mmCIF file of N, CA and C in Angstrom:
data_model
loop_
_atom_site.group_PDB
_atom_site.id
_atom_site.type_symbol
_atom_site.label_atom_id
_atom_site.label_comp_id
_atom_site.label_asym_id
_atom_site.label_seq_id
_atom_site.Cartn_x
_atom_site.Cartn_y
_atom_site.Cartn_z
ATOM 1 N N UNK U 11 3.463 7.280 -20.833
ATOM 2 C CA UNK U 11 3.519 6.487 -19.614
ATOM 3 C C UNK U 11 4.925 6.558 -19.025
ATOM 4 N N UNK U 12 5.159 6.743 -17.470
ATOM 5 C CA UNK U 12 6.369 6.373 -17.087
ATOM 6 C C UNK U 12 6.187 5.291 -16.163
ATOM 7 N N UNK U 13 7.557 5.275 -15.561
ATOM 8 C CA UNK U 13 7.950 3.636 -15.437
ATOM 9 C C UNK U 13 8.636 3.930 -13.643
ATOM 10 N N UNK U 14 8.087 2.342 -12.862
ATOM 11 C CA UNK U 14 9.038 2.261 -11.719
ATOM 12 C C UNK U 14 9.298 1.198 -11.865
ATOM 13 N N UNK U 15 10.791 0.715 -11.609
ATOM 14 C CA UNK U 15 11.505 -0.515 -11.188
ATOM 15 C C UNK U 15 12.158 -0.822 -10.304
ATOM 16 N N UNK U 16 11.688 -2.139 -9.922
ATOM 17 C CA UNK U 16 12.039 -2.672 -8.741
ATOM 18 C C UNK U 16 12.852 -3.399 -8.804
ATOM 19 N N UNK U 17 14.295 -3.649 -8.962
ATOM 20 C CA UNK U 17 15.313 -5.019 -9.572
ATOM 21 C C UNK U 17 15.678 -5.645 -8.545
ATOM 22 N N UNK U 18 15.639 -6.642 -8.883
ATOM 23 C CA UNK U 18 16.680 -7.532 -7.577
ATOM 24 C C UNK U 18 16.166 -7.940 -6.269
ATOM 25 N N UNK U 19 14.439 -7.659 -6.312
ATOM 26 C CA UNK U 19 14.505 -8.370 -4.804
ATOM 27 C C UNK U 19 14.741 -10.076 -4.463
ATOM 28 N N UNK U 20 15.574 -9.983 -3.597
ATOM 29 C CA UNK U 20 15.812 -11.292 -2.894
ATOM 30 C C UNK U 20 15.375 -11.981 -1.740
ATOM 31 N N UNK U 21 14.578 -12.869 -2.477
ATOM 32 C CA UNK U 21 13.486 -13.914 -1.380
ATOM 33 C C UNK U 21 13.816 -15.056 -1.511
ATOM 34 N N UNK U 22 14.332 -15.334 0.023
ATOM 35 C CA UNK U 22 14.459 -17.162 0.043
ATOM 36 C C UNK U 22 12.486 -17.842 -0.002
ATOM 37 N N UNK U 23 12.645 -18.973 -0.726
ATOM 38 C CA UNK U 23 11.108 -19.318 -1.160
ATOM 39 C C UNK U 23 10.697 -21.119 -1.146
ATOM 40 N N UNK U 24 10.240 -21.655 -1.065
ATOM 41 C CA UNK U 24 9.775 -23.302 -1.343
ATOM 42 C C UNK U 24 8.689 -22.971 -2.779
ATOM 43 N N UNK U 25 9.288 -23.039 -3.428
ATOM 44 C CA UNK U 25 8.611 -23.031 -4.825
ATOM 45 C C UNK U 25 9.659 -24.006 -5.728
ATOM 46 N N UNK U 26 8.726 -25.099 -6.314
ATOM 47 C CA UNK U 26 8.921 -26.576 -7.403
ATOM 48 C C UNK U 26 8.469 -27.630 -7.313
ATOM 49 N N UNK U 27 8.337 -28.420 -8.537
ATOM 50 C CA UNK U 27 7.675 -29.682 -8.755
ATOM 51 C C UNK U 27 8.462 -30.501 -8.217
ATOM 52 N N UNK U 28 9.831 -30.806 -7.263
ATOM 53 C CA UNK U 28 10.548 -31.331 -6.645
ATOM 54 C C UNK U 28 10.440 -31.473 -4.977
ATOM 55 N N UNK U 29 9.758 -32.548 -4.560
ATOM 56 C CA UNK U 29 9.854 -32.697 -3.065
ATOM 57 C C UNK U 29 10.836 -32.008 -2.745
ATOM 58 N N UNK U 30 12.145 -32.060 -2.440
ATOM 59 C CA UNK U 30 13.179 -31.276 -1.863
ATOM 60 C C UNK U 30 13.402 -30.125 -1.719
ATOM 61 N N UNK U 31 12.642 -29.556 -3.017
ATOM 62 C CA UNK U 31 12.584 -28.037 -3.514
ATOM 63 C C UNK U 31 11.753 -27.374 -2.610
ATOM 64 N N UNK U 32 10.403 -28.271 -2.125
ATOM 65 C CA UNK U 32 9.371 -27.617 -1.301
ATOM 66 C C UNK U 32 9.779 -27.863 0.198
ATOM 67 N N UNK U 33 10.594 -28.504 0.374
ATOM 68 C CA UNK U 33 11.342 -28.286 2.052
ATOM 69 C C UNK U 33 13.107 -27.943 2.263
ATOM 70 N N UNK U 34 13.343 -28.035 1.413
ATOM 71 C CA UNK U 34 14.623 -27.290 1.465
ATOM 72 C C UNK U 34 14.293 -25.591 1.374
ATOM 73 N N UNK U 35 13.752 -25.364 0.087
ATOM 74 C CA UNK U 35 14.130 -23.978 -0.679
ATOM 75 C C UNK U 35 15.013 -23.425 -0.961
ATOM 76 N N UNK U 36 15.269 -22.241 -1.766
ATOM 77 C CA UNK U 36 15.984 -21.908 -2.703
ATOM 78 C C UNK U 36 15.596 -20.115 -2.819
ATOM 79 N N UNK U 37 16.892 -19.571 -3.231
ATOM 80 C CA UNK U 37 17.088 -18.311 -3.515
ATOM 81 C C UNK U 37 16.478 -17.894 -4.627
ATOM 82 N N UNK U 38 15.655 -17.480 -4.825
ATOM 83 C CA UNK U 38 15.006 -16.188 -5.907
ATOM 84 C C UNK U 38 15.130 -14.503 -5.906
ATOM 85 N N UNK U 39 14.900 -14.314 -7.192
ATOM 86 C CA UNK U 39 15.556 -12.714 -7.549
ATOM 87 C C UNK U 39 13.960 -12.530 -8.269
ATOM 88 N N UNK U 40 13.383 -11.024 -7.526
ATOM 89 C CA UNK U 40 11.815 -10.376 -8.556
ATOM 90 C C UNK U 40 12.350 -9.096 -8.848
ATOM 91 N N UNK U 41 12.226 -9.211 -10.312
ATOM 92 C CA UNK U 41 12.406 -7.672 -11.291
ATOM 93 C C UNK U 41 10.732 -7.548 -11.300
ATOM 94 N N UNK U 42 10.774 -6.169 -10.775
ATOM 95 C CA UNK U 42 9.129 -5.435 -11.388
ATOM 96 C C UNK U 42 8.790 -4.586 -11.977
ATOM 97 N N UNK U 43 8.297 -4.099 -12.951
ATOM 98 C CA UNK U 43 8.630 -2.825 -14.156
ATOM 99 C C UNK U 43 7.121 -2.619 -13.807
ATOM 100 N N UNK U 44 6.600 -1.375 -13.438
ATOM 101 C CA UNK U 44 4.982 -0.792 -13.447
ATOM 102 C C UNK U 44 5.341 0.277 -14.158
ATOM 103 N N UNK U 45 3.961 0.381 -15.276
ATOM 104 C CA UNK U 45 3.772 1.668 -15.889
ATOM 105 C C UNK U 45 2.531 2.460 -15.112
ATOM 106 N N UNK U 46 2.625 3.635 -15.003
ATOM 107 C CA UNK U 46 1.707 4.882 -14.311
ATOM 108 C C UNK U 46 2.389 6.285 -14.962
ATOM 109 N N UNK U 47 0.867 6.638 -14.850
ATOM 110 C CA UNK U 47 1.489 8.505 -14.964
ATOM 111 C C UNK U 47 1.813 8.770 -13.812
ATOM 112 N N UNK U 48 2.847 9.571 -13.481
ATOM 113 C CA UNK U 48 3.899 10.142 -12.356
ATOM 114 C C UNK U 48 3.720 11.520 -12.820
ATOM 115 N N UNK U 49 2.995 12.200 -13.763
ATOM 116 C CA UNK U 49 2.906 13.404 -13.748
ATOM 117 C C UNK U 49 2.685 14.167 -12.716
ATOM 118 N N UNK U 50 1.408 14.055 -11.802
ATOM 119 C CA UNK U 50 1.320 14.429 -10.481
ATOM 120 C C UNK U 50 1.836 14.512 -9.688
ATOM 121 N N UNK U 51 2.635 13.449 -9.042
ATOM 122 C CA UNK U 51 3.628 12.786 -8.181
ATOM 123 C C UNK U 51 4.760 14.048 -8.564
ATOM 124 N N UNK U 52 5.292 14.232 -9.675
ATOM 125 C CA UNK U 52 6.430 14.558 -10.044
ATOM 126 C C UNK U 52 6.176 16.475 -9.383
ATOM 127 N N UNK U 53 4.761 16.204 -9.423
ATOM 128 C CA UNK U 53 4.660 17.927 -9.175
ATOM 129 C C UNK U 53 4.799 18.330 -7.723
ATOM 130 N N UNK U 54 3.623 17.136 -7.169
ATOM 131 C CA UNK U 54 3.370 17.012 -5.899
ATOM 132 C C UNK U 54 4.457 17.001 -5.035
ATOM 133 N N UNK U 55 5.256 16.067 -4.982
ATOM 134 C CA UNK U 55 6.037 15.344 -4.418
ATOM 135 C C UNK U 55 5.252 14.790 -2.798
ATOM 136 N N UNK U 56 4.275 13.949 -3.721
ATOM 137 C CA UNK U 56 3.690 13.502 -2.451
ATOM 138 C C UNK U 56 3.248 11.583 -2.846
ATOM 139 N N UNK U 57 3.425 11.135 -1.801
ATOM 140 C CA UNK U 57 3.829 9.514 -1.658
ATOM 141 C C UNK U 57 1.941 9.161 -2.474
ATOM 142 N N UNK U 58 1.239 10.176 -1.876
ATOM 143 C CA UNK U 58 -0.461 9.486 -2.217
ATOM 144 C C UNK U 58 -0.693 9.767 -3.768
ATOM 145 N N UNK U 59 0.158 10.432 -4.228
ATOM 146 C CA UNK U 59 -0.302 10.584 -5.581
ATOM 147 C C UNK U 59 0.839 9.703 -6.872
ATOM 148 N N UNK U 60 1.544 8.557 -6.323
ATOM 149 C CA UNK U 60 2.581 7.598 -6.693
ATOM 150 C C UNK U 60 1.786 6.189 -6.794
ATOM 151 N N UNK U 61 2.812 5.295 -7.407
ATOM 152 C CA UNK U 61 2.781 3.921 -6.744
ATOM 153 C C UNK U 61 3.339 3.886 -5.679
ATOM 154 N N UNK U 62 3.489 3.532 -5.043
ATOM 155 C CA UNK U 62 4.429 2.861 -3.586
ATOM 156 C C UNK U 62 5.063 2.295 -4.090
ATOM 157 N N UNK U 63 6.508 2.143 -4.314
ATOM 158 C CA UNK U 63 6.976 0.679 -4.386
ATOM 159 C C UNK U 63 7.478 -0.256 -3.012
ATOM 160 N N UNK U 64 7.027 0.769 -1.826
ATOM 161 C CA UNK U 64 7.500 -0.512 -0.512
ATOM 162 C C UNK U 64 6.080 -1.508 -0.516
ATOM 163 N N UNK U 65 4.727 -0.684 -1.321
ATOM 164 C CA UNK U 65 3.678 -1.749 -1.670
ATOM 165 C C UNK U 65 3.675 -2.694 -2.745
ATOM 166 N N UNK U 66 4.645 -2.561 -3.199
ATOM 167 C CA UNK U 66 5.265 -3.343 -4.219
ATOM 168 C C UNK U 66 5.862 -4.166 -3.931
ATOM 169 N N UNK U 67 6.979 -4.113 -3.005
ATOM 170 C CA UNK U 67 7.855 -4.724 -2.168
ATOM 171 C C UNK U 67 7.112 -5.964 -1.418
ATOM 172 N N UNK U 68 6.212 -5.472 -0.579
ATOM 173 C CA UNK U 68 5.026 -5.982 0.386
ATOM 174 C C UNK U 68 4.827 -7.087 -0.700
ATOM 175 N N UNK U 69 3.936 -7.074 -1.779
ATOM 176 C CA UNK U 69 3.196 -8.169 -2.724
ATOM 177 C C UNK U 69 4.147 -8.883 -3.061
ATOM 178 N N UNK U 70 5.568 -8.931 -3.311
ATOM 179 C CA UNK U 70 6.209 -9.827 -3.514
ATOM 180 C C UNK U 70 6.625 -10.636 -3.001
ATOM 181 N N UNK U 71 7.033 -9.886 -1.329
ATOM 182 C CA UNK U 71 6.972 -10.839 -0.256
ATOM 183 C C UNK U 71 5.991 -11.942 0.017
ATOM 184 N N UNK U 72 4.739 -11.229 0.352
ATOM 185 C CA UNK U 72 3.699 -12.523 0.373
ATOM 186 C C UNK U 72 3.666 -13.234 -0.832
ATOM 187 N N UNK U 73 3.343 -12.959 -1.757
ATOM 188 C CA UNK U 73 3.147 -13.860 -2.526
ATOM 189 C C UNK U 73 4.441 -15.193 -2.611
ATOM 190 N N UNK U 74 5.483 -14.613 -2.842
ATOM 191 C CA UNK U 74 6.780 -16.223 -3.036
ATOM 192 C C UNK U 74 6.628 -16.162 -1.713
ATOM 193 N N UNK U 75 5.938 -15.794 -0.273
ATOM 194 C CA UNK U 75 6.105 -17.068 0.659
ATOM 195 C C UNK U 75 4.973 -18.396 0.478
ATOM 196 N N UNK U 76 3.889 -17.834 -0.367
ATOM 197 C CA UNK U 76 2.759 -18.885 -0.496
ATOM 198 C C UNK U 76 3.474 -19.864 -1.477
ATOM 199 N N UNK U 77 4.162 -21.302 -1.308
ATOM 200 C CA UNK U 77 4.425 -22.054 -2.007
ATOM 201 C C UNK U 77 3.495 -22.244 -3.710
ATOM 202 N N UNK U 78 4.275 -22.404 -4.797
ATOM 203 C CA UNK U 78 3.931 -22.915 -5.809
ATOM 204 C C UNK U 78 4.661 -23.797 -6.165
ATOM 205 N N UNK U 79 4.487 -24.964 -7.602
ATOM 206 C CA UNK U 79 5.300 -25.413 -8.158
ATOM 207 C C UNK U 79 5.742 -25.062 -9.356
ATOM 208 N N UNK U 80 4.956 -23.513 -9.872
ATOM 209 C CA UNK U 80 5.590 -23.166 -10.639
ATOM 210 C C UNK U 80 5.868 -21.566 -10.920
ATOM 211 N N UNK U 81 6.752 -21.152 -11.436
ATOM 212 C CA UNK U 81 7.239 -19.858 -11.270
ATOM 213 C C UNK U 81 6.154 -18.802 -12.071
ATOM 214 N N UNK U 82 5.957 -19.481 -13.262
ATOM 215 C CA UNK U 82 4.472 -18.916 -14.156
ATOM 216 C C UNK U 82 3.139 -18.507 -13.056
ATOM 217 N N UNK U 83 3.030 -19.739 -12.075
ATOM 218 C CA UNK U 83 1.888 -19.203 -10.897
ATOM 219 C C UNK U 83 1.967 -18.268 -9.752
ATOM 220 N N UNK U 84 3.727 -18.174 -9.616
ATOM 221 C CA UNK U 84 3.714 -17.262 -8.434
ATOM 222 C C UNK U 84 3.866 -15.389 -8.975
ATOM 223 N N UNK U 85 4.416 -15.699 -10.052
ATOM 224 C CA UNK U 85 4.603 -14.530 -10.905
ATOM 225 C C UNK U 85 3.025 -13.582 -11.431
ATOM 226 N N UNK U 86 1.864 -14.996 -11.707
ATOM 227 C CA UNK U 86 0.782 -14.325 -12.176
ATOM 228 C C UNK U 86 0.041 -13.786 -10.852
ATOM 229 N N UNK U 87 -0.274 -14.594 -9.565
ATOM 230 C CA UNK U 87 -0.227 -13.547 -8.602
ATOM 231 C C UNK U 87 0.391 -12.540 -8.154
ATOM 232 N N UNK U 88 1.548 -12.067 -8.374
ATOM 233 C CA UNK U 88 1.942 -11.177 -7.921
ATOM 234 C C UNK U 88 1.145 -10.012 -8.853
ATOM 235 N N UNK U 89 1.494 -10.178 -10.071
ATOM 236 C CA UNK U 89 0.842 -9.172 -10.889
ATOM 237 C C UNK U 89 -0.757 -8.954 -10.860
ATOM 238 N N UNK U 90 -1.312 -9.887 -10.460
ATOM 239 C CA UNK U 90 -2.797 -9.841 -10.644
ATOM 240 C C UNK U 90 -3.460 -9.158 -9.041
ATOM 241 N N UNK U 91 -2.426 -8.973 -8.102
ATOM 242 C CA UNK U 91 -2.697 -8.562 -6.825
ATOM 243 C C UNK U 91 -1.824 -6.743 -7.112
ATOM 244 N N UNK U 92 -0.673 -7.141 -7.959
ATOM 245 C CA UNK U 92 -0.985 -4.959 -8.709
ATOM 246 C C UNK U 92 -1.772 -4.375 -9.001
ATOM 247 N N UNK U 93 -2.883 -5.386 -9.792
ATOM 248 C CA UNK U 93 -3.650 -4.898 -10.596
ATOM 249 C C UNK U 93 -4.857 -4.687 -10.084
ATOM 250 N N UNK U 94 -4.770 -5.857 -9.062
ATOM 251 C CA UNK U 94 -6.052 -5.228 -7.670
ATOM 252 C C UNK U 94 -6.233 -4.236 -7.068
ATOM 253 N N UNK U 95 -4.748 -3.783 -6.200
ATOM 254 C CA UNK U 95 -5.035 -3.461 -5.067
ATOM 255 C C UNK U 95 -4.037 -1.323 -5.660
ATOM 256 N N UNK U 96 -3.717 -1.072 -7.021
ATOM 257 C CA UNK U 96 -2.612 -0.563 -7.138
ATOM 258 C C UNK U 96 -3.438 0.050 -8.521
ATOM 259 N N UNK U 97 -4.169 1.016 -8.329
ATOM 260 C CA UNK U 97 -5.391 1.149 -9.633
ATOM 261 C C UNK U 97 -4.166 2.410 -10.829
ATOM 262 N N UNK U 98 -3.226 3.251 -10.539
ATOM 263 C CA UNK U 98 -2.706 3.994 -11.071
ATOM 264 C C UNK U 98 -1.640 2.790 -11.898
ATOM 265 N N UNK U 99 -1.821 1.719 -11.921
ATOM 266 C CA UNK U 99 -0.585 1.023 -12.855
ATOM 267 C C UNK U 99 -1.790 0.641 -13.525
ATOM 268 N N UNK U 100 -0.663 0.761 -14.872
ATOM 269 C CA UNK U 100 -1.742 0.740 -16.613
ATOM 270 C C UNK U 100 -1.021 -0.273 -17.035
ATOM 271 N N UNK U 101 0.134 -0.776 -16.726
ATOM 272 C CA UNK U 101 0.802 -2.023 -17.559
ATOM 273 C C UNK U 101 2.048 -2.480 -16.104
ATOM 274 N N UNK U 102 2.180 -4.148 -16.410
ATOM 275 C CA UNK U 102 3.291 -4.609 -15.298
ATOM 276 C C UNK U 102 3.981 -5.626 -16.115
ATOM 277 N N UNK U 103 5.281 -5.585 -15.603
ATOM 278 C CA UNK U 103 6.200 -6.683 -15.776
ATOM 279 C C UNK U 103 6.183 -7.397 -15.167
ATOM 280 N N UNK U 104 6.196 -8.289 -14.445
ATOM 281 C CA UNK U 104 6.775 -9.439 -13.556
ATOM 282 C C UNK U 104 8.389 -10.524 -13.370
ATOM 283 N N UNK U 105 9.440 -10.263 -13.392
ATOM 284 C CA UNK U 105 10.397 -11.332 -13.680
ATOM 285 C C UNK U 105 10.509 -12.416 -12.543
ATOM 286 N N UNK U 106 10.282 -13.545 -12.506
ATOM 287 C CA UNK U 106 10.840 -14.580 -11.445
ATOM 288 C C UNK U 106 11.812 -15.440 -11.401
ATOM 289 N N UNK U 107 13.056 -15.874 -10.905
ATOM 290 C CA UNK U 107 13.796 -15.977 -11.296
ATOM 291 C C UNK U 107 14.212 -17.016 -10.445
ATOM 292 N N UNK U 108 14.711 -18.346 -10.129
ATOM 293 C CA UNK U 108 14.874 -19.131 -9.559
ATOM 294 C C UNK U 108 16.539 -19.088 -9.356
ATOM 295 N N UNK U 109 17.580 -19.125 -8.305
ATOM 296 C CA UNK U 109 18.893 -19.074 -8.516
ATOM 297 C C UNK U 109 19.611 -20.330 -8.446
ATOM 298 N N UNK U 110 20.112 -20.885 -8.961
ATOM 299 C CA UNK U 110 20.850 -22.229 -9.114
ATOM 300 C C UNK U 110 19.681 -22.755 -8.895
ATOM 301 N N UNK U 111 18.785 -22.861 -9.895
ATOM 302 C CA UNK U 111 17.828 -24.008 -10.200
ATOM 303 C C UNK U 111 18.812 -25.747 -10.562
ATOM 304 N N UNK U 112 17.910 -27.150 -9.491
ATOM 305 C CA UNK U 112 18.424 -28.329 -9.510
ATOM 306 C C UNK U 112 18.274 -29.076 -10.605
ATOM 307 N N UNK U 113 19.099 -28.515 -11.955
ATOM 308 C CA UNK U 113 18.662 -28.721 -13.431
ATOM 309 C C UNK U 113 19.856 -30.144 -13.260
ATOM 310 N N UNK U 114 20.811 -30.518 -12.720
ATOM 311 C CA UNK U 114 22.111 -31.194 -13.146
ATOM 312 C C UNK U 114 23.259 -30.817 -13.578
ATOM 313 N N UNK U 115 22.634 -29.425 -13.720
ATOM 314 C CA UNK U 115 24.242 -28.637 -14.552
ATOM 315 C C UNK U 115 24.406 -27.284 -13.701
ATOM 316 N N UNK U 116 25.537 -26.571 -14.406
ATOM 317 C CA UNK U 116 25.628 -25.389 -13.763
ATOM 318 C C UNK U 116 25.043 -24.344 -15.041
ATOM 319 N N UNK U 117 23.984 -23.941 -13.897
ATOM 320 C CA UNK U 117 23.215 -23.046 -14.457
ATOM 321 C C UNK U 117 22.617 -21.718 -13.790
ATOM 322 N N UNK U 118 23.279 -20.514 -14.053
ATOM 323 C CA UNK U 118 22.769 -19.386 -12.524
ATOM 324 C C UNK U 118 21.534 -19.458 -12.236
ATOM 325 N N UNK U 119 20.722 -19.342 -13.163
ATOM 326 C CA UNK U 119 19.311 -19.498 -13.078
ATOM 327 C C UNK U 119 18.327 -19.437 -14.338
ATOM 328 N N UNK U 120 16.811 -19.588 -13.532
ATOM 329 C CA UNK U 120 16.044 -20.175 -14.699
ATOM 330 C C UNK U 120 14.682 -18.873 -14.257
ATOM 331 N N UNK U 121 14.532 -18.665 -15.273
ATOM 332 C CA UNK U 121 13.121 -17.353 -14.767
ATOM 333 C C UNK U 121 12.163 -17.311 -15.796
ATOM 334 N N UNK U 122 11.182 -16.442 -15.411
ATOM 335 C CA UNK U 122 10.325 -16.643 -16.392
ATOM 336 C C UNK U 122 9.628 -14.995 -16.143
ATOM 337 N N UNK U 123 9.135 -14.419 -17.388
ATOM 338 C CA UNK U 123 8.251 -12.760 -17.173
ATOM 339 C C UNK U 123 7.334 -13.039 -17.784
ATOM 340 N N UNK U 124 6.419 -12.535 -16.723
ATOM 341 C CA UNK U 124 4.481 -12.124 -16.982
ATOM 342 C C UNK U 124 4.302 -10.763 -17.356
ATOM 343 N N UNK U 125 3.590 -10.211 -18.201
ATOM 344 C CA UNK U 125 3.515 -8.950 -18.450
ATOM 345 C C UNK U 125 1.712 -8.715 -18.439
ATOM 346 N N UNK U 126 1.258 -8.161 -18.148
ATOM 347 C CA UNK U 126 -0.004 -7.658 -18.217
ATOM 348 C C UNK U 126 -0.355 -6.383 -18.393
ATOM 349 N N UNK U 127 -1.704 -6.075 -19.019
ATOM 350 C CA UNK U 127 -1.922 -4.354 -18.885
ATOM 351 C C UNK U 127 -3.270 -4.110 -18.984
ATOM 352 N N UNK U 128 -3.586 -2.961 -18.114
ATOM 353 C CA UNK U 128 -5.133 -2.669 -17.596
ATOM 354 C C UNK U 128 -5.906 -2.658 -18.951
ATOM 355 N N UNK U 129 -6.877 -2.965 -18.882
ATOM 356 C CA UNK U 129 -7.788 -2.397 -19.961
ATOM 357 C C UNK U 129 -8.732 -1.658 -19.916
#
């Protein structure tokens, strides 16, 4: 199996169990690790025989704009809409990552990874 990663996208979002959290919002960071064979792709050099990752890009966007209160729920949609719409990925990572989460302390952030894989 090989691998695409997506590190670091940055989406402002209203995601938490905190009134303030859901009308203020807050900075988040999505790491995405997909496994696929790229054998083809690698021969081809053609976009239809890949993942996309600007369709990758796309699902992350929508999804952290649909409010959650928790990072476990916005993370399992994202992955479960790979696994829909994105049939050449055999396994996914998910990272979600909240930035200066309103813990009381100083803390860069708080995240959480979903991993799934086709069966």
């Amino acid at each position: 199996m090989d691998t695409i990663n997506l590190n670091n996208i940055r989406v402002y979002a209203y995601h938490g169990c905190l009134p303030e959290e859901t009308k203020i919002g807050s900075d988040y960071r999505v790491d995405i690790s997909v496994d696929a064979n790229l054998d083809i792709s690698a021969k081809s050099d053609e976009l239809s025989d890949t993942v996309d990752y600007v369709h990758l890009n796309k699902i992350v966007k929508e999804e952290m704009a649909i409010a959650s209160k928790l990072l476990e729920h916005v993370a399992k949609r994202i992955i479960d809409r790979i696994f829909s719409e994105l049939e050449m990925v055999k396994k996914a990572k998910v990272k979600v990552a909240k930035v200066n989460p309103p813990l009381g302390g100083d803390v860069e952030d708080v995240n959480i990874t979903l991993s799934k894989k086709r069966d």
